[in-house]
Coordinates of C-alpha atoms and ligand atoms in Angstrom, one line a residue:
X1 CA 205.0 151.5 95.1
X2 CA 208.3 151.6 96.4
X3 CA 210.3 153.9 98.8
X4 CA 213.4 154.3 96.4
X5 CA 211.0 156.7 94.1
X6 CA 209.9 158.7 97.4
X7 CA 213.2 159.3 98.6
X8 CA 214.6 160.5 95.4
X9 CA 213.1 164.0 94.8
X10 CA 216.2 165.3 92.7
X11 CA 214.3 167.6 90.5
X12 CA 213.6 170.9 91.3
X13 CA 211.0 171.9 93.8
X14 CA 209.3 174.6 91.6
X15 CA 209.5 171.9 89.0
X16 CA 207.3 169.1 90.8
X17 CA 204.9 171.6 92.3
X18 CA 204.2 172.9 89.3
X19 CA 203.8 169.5 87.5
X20 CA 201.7 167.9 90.4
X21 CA 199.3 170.4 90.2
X22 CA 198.5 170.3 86.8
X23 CA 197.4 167.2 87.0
X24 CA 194.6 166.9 88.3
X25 CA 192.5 163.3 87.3
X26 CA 194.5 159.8 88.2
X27 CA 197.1 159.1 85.7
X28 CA 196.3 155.4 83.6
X29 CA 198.1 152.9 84.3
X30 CA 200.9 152.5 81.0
X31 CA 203.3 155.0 79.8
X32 CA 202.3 156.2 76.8
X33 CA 204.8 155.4 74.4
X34 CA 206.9 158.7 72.8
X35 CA 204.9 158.1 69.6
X36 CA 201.7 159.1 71.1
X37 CA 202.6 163.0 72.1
X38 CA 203.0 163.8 68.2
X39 CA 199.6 165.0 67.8
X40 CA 200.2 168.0 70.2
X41 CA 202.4 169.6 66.9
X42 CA 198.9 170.3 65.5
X43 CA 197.2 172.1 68.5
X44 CA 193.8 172.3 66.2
X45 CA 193.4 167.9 67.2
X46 CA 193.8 168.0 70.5
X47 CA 191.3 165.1 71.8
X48 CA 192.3 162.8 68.9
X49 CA 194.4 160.2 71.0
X50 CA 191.5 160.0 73.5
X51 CA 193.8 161.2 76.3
X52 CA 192.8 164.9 76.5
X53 CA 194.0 165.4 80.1
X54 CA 197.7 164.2 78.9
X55 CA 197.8 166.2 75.7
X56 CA 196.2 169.3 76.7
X57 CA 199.4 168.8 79.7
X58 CA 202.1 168.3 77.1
X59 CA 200.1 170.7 74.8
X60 CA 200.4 173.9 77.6
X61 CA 203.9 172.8 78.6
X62 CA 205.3 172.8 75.1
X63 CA 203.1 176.5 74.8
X64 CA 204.9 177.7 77.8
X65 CA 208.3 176.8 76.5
X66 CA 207.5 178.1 73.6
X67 CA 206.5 181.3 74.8
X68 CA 208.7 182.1 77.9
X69 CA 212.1 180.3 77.3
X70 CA 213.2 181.9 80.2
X71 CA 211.4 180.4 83.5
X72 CA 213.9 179.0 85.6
X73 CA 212.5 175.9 86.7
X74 CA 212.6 174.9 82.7
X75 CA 216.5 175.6 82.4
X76 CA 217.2 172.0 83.8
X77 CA 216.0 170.0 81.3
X78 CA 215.2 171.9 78.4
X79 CA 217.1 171.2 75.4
X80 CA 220.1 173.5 74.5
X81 CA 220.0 173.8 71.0
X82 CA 217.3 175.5 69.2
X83 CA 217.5 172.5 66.5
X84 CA 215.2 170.4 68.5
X85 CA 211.9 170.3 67.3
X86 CA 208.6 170.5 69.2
X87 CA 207.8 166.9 68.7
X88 CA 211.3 165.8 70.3
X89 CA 210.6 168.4 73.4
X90 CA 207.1 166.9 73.9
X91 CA 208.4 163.1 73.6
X92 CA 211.1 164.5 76.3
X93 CA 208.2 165.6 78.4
X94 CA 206.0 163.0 78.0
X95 CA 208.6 159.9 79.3
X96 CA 209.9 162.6 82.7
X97 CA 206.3 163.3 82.9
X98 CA 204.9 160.4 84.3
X99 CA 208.3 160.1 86.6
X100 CA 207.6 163.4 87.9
X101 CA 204.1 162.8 88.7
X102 CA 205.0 159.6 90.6
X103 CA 207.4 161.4 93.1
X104 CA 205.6 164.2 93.7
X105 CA 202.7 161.9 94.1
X106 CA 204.3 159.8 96.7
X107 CA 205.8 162.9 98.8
X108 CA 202.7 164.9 99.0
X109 CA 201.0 161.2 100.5
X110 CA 203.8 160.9 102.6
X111 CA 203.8 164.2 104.4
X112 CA 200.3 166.0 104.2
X113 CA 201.9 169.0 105.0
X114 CA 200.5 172.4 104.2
X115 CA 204.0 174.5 104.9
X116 CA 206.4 174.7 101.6
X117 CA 209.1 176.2 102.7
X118 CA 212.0 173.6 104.3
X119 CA 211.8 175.8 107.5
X120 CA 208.2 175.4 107.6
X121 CA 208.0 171.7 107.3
X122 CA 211.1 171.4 109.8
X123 CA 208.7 173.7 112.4
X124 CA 205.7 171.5 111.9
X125 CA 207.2 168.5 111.9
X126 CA 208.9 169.7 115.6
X127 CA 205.9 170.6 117.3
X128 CA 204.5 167.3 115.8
X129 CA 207.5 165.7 117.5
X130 CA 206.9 167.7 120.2
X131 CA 203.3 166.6 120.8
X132 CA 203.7 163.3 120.4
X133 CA 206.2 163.0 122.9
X134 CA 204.2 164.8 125.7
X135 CA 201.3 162.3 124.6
X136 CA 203.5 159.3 125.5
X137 CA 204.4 161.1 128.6
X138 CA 200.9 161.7 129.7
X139 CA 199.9 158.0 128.8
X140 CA 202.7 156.6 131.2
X141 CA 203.6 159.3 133.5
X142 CA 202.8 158.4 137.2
X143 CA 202.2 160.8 140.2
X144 CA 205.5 160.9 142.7
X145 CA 202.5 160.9 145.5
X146 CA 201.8 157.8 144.6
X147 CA 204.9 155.9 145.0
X148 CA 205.6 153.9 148.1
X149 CA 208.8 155.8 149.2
X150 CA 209.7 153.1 151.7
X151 CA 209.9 150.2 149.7
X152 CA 213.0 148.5 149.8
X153 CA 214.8 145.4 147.8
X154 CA 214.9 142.4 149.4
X155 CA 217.7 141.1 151.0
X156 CA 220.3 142.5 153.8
X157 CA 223.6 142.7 151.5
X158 CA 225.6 145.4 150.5
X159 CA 224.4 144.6 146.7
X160 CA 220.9 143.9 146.4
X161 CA 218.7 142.9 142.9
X162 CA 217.4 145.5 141.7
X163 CA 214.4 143.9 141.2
X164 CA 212.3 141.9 143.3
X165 CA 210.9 139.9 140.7
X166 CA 211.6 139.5 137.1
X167 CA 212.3 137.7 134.2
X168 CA 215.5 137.1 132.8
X169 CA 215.9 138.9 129.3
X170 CA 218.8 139.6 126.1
X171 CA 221.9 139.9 128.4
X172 CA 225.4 141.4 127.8
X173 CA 226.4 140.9 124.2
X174 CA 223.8 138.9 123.1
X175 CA 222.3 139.2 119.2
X176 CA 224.4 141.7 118.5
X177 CA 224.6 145.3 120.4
X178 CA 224.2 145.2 123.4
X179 CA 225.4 146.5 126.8
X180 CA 223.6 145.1 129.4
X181 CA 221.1 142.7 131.0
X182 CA 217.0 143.3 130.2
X183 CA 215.4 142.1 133.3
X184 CA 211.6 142.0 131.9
X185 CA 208.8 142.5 134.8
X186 CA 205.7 145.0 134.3
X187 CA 205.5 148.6 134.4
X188 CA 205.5 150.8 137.6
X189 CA 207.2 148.1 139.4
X190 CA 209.9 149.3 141.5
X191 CA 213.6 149.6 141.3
X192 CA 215.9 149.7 143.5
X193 CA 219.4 151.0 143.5
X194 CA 221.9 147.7 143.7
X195 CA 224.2 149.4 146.0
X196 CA 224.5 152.1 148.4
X197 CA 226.7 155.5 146.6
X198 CA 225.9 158.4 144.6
X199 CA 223.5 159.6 141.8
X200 CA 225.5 160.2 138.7
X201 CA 222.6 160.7 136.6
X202 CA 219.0 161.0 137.2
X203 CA 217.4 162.3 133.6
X204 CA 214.0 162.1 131.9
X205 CA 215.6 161.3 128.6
X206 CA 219.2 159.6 128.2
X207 CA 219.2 158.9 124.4
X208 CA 218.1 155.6 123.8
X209 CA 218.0 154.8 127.6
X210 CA 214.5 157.1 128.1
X211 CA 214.2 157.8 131.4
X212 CA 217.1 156.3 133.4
X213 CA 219.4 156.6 136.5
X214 CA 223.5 155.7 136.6
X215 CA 224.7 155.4 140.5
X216 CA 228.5 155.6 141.1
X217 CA 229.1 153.0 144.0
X218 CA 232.4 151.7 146.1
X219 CA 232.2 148.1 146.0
X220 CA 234.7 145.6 147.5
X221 CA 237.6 148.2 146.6
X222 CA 236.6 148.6 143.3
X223 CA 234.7 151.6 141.4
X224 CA 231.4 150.5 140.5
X225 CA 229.0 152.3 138.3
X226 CA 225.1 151.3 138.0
X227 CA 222.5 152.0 134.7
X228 CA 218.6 151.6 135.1
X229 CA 217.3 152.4 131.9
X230 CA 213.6 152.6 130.4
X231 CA 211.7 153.9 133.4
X232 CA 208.9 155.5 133.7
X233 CA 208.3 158.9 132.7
X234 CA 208.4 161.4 136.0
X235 CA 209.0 158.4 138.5
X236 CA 212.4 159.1 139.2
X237 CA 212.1 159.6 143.1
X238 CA 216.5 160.6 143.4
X239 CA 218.3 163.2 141.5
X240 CA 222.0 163.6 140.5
X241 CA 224.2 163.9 143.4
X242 CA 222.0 162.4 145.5
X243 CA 223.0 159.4 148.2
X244 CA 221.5 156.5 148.3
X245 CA 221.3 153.3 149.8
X246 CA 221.9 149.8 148.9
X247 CA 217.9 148.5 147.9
X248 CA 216.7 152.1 148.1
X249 CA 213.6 153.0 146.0
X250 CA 214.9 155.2 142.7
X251 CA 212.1 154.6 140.3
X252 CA 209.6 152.4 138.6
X253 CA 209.9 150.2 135.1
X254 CA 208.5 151.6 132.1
X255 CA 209.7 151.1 128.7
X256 CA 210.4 154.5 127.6
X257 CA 213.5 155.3 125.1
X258 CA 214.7 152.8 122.5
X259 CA 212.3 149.6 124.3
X260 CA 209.5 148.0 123.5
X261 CA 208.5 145.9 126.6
X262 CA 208.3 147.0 130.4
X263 CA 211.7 146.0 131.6
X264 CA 214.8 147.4 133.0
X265 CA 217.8 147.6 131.2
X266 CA 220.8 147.0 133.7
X267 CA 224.7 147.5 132.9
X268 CA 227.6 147.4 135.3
X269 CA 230.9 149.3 134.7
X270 CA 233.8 148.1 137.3
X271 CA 236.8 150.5 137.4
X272 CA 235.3 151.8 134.0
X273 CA 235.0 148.4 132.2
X274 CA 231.3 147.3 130.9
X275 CA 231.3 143.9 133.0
X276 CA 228.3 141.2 132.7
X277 CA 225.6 142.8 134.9
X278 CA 224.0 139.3 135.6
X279 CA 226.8 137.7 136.7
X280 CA 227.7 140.5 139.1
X281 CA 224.7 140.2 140.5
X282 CA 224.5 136.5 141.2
X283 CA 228.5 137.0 142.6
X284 CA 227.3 140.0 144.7
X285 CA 224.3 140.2 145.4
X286 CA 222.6 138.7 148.8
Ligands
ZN1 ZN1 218.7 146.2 127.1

């Protein structure tokens, strides 16, 4: 199977519900060739091809177009002129048939969704969303009580690590996309703000950065800005507009957002300018 017959559902809904539920026993495995739907002109021989299931399909389609012209879903792909016989429109049938049949097939595996309606499925799929997400929050979601408000980073400077252990991960620029350092170390272990300045942002979700912080700081004369992103959900112990301190506790690792390790992803901005975090912190920090 492959996606590309999935993700082209062009026909019209009425047109593959009502195709995918007359079928109702596995389809075999080759296309019949257009030859073999002739026998549905003489309705008295259905079972003579050995395929009842197809030809009583092609049988009651070609009866329904015969007897109500008119249904919507049919004005697609029914033939204009009244010159085509029976035998064409059942040859018609029988190649879109099994086309139809896959597709529908393939949608109805790929969303097991009871809603019809667009708005429906949009709604389920939400609160889906929604649950999910509050099932990843529970799973890593830490208590605030828990945290060790005290802890500081190591060191006396006025830029500190902001980590006390890690390892050393994709940095600025590196295969392709990317803005900062990933300093790789478990999850829930703290972080620490790299300078002393102001919470800019303090968020449970910051698009791909999950749970993160960014801390506007005055450094040497220069404007400094701070990211932590991919921390853990609800351990965010400063809020925006807050003060902090250079090595002051603001959160712990997690690996929330667009991650899929425990680490922290680190950028620096000076005077605005994405700079290489690592290298500003070897420079800097003491
Ligand atoms: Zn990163």
């Amino acid at each position: 199977m492959n996606d590309s017959v999935g993700d082209a559902p062009e026909q019209p809904a009425t047109d593959l519900t009502r195709r995918s539920r007359a079928r109702t026993t596995p389809r075999t495995k080759a296309p019949r060739p257009a030859r073999a739907a002739r026998p549905a002109r003489r309705p008295s021989k259905p079972a003579s091809t050995g395929k009842p299931v197809r030809s009583v399909i092609i049988l009651s389609m070609v009866a329904g177009l015969v007897a109500t012209v008119a249904i919507p879903a049919y004005a697609a792909w029914q033939p204009e002129t009244e010159a085509v016989t029976l035998q064409q429109m059942a040859a018609d049938d029988a190649q879109s048939l099994v086309v139809a049949s896959d597709a529908s097939a393939v949608q109805l595996e790929r969303s097991s969704y009871s809603a019809t309606t667009p708005e429906e499925i949009a709604k389920k799929k939400a609160v889906e969303a929604a649950a999910e997400r509050a099932r990843a929050r529970a799973k890593s979601s830490v208590s605030l009580s828990s945290i060790d408000l005290t802890m500081t980073a190591p060191g006396s400077g006025e830029v500190r690590w902001p980590l006390s252990g890690f390892t050393r991960g994709r940095g600025l620029g590196d295969s392709g996309y990317h803005q900062g350092v990933d300093l790789l170390t478990g999850c829930g272990q703290p972080i620490f703000a790299a300078a002393g300045g102001v919470v800019r942002t303090s968020q449970e979700s910051y698009g791909g950065y999950g749970v993160a912080i960014t801390i506007d700081h005055v450094v040497g004369g220069q404007r400094v800005s701070t990211l932590y992103g991919h921390m853990t959900y609800g351990s965010r112990v400063v809020q925006a507009g807050e003060s902090v301190s250079a090595g002051q506790l603001i959160g712990l690792v997690g690996s929330t957002g667009s991650s899929t390790a425990c680490h922290v992803h680190f950028e620096v901005r000076v005077n605005g300018s994405l700079v290489d975090p690592y290298a500003w912190l070897e420079i800097n920090a003491s």
